mmCIF file with all atom_site columns, C-alpha atoms in Angstrom:
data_model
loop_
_atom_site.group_PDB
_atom_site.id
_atom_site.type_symbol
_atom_site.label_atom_id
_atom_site.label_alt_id
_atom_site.label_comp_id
_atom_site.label_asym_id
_atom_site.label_entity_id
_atom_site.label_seq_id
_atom_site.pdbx_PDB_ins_code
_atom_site.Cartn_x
_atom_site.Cartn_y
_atom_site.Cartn_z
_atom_site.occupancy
_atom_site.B_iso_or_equiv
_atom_site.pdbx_formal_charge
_atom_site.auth_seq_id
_atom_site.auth_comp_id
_atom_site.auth_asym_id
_atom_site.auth_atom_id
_atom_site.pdbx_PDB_model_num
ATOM 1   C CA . UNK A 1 1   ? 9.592  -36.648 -85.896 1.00 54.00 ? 1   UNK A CA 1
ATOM 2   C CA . UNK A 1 2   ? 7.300  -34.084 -84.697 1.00 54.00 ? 2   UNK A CA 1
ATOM 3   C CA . UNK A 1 3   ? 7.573  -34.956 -81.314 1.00 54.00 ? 3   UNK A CA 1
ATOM 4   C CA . UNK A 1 4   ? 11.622 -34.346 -81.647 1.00 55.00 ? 4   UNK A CA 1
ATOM 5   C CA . UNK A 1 5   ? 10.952 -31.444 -82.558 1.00 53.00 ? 5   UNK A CA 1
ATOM 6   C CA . UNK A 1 6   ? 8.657  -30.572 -79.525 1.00 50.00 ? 6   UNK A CA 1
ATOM 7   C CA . UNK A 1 7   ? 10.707 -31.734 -77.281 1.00 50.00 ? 7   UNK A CA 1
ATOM 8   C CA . UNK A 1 8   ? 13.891 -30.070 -78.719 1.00 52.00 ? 8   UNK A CA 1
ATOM 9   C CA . UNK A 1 9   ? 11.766 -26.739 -78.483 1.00 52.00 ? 9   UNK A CA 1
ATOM 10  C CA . UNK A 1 10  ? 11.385 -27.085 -75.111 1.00 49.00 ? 10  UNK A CA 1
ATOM 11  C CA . UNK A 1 11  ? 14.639 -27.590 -74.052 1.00 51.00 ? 11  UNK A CA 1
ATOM 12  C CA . UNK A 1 12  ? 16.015 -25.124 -75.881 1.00 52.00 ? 12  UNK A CA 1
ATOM 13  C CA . UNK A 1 13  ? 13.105 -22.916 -74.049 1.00 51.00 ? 13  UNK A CA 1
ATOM 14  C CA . UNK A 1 14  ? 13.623 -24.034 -71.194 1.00 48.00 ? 14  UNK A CA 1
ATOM 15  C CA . UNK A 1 15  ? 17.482 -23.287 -70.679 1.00 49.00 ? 15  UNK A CA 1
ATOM 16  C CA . UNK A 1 16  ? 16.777 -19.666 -72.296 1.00 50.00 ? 16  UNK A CA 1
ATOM 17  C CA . UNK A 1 17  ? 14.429 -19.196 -69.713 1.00 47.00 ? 17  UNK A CA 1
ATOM 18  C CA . UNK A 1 18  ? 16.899 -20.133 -67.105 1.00 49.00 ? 18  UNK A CA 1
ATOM 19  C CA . UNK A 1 19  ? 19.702 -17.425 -68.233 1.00 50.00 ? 19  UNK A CA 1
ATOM 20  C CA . UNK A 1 20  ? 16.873 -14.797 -68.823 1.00 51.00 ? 20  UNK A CA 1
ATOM 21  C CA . UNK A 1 21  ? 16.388 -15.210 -65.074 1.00 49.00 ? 21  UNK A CA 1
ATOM 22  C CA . UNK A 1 22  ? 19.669 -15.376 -64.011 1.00 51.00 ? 22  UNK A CA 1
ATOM 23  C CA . UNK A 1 23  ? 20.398 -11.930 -65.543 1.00 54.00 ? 23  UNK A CA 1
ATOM 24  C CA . UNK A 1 24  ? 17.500 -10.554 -63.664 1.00 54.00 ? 24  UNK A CA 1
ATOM 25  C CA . UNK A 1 25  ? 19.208 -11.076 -60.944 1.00 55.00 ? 25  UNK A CA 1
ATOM 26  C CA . UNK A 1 26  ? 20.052 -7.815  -59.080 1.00 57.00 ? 26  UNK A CA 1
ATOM 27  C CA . UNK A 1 27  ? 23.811 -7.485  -59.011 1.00 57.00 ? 27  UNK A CA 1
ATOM 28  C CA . UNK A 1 28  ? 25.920 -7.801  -55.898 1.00 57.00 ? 28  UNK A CA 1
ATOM 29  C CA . UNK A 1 29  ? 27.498 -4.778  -54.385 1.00 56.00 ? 29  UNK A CA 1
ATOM 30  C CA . UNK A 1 30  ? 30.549 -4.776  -51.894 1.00 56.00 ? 30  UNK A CA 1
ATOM 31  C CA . UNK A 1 31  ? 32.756 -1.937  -50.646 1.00 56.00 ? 31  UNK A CA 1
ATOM 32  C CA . UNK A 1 32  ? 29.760 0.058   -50.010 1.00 57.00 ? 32  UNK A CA 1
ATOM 33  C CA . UNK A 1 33  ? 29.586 1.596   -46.623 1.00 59.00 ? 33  UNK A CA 1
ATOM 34  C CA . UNK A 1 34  ? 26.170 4.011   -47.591 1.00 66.00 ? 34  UNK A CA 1
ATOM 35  C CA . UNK A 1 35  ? 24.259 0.721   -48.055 1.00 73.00 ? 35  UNK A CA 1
ATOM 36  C CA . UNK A 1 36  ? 23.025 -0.765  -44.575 1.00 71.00 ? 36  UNK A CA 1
ATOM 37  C CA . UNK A 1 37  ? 21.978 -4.559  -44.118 1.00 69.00 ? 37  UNK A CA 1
ATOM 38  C CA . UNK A 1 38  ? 18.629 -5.416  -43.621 1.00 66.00 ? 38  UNK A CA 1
ATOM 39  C CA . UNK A 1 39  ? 17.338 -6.220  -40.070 1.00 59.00 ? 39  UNK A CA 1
ATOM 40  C CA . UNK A 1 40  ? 15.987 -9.237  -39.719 1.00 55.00 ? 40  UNK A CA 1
ATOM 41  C CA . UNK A 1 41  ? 12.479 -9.942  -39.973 1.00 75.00 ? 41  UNK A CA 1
ATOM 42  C CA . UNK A 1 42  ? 11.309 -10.931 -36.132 1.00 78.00 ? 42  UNK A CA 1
ATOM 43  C CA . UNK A 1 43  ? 13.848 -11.251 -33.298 1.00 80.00 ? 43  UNK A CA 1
ATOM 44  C CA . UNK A 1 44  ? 14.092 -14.045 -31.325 1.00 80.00 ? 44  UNK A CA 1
ATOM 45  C CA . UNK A 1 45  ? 16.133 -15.904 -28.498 1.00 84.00 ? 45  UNK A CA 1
ATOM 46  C CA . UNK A 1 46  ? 19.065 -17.706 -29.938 1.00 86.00 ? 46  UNK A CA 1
ATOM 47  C CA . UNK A 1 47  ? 19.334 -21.165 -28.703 1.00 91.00 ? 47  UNK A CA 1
ATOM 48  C CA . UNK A 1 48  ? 21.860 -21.184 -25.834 1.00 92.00 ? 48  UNK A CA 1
ATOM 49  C CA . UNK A 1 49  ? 19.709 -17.902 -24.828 1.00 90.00 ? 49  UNK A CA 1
ATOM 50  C CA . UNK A 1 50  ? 16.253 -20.347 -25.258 1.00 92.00 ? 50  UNK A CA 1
ATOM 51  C CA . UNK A 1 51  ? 18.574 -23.223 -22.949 1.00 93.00 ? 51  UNK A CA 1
ATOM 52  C CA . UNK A 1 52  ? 19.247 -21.045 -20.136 1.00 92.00 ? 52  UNK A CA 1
ATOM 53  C CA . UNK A 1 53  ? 15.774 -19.749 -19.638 1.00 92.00 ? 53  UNK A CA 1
ATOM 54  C CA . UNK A 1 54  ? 14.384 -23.086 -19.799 1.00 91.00 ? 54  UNK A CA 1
ATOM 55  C CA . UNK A 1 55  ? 16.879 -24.592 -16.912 1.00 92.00 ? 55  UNK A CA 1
ATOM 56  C CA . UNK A 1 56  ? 15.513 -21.621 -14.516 1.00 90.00 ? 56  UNK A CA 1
ATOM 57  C CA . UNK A 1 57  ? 12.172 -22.629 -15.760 1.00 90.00 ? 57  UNK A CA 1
ATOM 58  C CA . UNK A 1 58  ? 12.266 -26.372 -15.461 1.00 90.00 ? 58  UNK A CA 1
ATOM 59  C CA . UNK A 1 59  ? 13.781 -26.040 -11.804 1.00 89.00 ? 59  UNK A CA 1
ATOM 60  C CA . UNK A 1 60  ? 10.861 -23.471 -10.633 1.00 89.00 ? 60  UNK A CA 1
ATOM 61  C CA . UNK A 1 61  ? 7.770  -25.882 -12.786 1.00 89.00 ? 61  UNK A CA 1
ATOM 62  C CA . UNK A 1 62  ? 9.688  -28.867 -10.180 1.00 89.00 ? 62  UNK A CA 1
ATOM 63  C CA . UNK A 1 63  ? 9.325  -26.675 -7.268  1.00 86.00 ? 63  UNK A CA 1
ATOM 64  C CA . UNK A 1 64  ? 5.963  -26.014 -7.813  1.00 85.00 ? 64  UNK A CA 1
ATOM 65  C CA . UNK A 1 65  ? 6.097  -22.066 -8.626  1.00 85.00 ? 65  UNK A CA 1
ATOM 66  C CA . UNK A 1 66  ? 5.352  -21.727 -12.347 1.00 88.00 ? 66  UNK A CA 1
ATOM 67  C CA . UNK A 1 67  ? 3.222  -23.907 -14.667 1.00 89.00 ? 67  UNK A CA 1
ATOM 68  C CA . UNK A 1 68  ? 2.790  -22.737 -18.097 1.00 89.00 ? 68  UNK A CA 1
ATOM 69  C CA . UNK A 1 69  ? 4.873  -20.481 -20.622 1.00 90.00 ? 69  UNK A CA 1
ATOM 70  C CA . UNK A 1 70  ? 4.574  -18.596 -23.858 1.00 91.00 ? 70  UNK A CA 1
ATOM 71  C CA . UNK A 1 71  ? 6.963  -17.286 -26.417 1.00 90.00 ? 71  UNK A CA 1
ATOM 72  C CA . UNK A 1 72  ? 6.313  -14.310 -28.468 1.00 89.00 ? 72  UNK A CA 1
ATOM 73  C CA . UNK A 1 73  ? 8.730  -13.565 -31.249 1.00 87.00 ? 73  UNK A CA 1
ATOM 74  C CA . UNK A 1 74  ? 7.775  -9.680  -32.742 1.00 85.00 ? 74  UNK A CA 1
ATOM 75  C CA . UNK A 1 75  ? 9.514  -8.157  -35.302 1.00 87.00 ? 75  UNK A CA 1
ATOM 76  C CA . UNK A 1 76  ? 11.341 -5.313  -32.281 1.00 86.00 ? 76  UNK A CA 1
ATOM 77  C CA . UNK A 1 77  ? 11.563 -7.473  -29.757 1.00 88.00 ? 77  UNK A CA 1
ATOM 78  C CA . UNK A 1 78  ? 11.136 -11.266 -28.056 1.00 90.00 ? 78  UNK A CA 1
ATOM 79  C CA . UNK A 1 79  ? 9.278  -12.013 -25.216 1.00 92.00 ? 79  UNK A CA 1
ATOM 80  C CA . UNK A 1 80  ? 9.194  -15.328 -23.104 1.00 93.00 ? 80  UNK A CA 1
ATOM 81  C CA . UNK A 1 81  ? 6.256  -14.802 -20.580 1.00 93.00 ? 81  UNK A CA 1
ATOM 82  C CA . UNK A 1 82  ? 5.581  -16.606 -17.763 1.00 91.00 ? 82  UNK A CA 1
ATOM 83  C CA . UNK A 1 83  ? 2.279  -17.657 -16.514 1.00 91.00 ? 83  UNK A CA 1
ATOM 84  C CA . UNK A 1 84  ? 1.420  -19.533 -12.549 1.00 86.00 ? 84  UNK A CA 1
ATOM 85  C CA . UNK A 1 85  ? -1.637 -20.500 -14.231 1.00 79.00 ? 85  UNK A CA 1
ATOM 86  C CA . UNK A 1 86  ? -2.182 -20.496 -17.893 1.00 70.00 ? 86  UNK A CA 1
ATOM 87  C CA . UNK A 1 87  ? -5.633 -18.470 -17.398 1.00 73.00 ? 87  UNK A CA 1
ATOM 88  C CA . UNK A 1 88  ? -3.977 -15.267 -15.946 1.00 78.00 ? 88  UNK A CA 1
ATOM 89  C CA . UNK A 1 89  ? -1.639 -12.679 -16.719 1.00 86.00 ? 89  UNK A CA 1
ATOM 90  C CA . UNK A 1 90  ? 1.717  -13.617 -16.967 1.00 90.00 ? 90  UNK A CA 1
ATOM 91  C CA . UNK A 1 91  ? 3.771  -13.295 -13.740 1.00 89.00 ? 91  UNK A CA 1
ATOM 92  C CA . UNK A 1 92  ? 7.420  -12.392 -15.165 1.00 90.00 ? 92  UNK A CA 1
ATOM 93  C CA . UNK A 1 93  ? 8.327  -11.697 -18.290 1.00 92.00 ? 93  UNK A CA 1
ATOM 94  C CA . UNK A 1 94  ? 12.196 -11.808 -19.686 1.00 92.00 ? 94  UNK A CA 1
ATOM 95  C CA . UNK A 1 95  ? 12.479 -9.834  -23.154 1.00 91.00 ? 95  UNK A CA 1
ATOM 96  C CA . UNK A 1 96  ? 14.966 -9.598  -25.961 1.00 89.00 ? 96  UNK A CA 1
ATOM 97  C CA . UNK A 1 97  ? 15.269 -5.612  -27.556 1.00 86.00 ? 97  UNK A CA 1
ATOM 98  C CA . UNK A 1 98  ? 18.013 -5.512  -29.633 1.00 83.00 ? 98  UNK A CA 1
ATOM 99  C CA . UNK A 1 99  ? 17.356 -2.063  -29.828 1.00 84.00 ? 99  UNK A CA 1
ATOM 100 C CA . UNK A 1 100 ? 18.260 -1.144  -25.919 1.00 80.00 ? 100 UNK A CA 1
ATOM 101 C CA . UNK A 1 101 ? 20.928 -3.286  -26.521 1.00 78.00 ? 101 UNK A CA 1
ATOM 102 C CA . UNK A 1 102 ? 24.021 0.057   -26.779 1.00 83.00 ? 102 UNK A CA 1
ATOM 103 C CA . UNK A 1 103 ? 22.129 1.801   -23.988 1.00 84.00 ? 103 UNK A CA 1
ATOM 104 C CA . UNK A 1 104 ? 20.328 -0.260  -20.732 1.00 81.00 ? 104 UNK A CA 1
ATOM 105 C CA . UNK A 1 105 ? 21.110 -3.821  -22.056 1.00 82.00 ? 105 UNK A CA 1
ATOM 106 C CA . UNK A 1 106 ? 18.708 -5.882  -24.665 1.00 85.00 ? 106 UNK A CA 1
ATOM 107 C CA . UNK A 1 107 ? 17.188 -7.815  -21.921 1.00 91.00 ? 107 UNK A CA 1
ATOM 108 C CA . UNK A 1 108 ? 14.838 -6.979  -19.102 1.00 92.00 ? 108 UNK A CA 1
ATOM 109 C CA . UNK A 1 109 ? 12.792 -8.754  -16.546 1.00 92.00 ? 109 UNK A CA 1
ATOM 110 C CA . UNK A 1 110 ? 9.368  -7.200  -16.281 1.00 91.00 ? 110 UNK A CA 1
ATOM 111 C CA . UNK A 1 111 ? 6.558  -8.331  -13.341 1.00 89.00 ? 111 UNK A CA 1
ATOM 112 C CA . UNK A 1 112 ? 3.217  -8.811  -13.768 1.00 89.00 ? 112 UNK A CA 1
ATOM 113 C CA . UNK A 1 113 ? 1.742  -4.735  -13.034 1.00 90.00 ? 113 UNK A CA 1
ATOM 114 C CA . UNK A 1 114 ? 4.432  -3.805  -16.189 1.00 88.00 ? 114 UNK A CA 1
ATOM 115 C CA . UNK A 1 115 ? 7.328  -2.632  -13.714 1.00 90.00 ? 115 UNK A CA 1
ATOM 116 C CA . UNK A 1 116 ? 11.049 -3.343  -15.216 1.00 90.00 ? 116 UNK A CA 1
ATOM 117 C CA . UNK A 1 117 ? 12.524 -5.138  -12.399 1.00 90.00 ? 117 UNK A CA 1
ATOM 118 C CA . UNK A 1 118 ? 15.635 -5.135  -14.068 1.00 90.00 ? 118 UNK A CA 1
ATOM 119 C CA . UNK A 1 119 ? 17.863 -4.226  -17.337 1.00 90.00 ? 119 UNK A CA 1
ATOM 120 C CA . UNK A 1 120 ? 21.248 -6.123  -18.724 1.00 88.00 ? 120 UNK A CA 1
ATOM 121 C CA . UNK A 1 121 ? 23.707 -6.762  -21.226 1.00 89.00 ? 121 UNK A CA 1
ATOM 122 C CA . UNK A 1 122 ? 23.871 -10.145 -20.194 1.00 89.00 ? 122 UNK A CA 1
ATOM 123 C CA . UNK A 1 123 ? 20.860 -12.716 -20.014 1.00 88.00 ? 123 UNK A CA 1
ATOM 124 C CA . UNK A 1 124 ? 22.541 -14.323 -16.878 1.00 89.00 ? 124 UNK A CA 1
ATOM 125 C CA . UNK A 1 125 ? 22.799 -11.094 -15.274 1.00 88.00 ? 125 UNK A CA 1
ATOM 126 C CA . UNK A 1 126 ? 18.409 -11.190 -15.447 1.00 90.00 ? 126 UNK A CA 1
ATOM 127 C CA . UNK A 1 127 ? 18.156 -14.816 -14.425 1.00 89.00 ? 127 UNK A CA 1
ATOM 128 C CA . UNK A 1 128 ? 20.050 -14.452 -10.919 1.00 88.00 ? 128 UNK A CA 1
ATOM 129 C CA . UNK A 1 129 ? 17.389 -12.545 -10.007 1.00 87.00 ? 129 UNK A CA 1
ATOM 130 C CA . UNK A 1 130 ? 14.888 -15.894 -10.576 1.00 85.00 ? 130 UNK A CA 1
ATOM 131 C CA . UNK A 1 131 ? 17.134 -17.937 -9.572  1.00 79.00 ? 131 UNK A CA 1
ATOM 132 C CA . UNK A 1 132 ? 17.333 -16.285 -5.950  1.00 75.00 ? 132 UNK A CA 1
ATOM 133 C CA . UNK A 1 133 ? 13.357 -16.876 -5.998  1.00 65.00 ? 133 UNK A CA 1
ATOM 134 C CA . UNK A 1 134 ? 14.032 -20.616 -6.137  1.00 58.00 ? 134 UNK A CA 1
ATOM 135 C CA . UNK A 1 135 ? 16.466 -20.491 -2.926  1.00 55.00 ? 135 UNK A CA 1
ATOM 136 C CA . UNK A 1 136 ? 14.905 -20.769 0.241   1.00 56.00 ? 136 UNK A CA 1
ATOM 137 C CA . UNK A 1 137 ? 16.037 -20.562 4.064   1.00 47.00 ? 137 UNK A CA 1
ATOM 138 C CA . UNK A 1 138 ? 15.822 -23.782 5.476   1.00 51.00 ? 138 UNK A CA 1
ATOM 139 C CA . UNK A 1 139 ? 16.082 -23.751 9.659   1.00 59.00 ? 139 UNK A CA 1
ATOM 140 C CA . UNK A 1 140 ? 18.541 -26.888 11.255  1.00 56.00 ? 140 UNK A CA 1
#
């Protein structure tokens, strides 16, 4: 019997202890325009974003330009850097700033020395410009 009553106990504590915290739960507020949403915690490329990137990449690793890459996902910005040799600096790198993205675009193309080689709304806008790197003029 005693064990009944044990075991009764603890159900009965256990499902108090389930509504106490479900009335701690902080109340949900709508209509409120004051109250802004969080941002997130670290940006990073989306996958269609991730896709694209990796299609310029894979074509330059099978021409023999690039061979290694990193991504970097901060909590202002993401960075995919790109590296001829895994050792060095990296020779491009394409960024995500959501921040920029109202004024000069949220993604930029930056060389190796630190110079923005170029700004845009648009990813594919950025990626022409490696993409040209991969064309060459062949002589008939």
């Amino acid at each position: 019997m005693t064990a009944n009553i044990k075991e009764d106990r603890l159900l009965d504590n256990s499902d108090e202890s389930v509504t106490s915290l479900a009335s701690l739960r902080p109340a949900t507020t709508t209509g409120h325009s004051n109250q802004q949403p969080k941002p997130p915690q670290q940006v990073c490329f989306h996958r269609m974003e991730l896709m694209n990137i990796l299609n310029v990449y894979g074509r330059m690793v099978a021409a023999g330009e690039w061979r290694d890459y990193a991504i970097d996902t901060l909590k202002d910005r993401a960075v995919f850097s790109i590296f001829r040799r895994s050792s060095e600096m990296p020779i491009y790198r394409i960024e995500k700033n959501p921040k920029l993205a109202r004024r000069q675009g949220a993604y930029s193309l930056i060389s190796q020395q630190g110079q923005i080689l170029k700004r845009g709304h648009e990813l594919d806008s950025i990626l022409k410009l490696l993409n040209q790197k991969l064309l060459k003029v062949v002589e008939s």
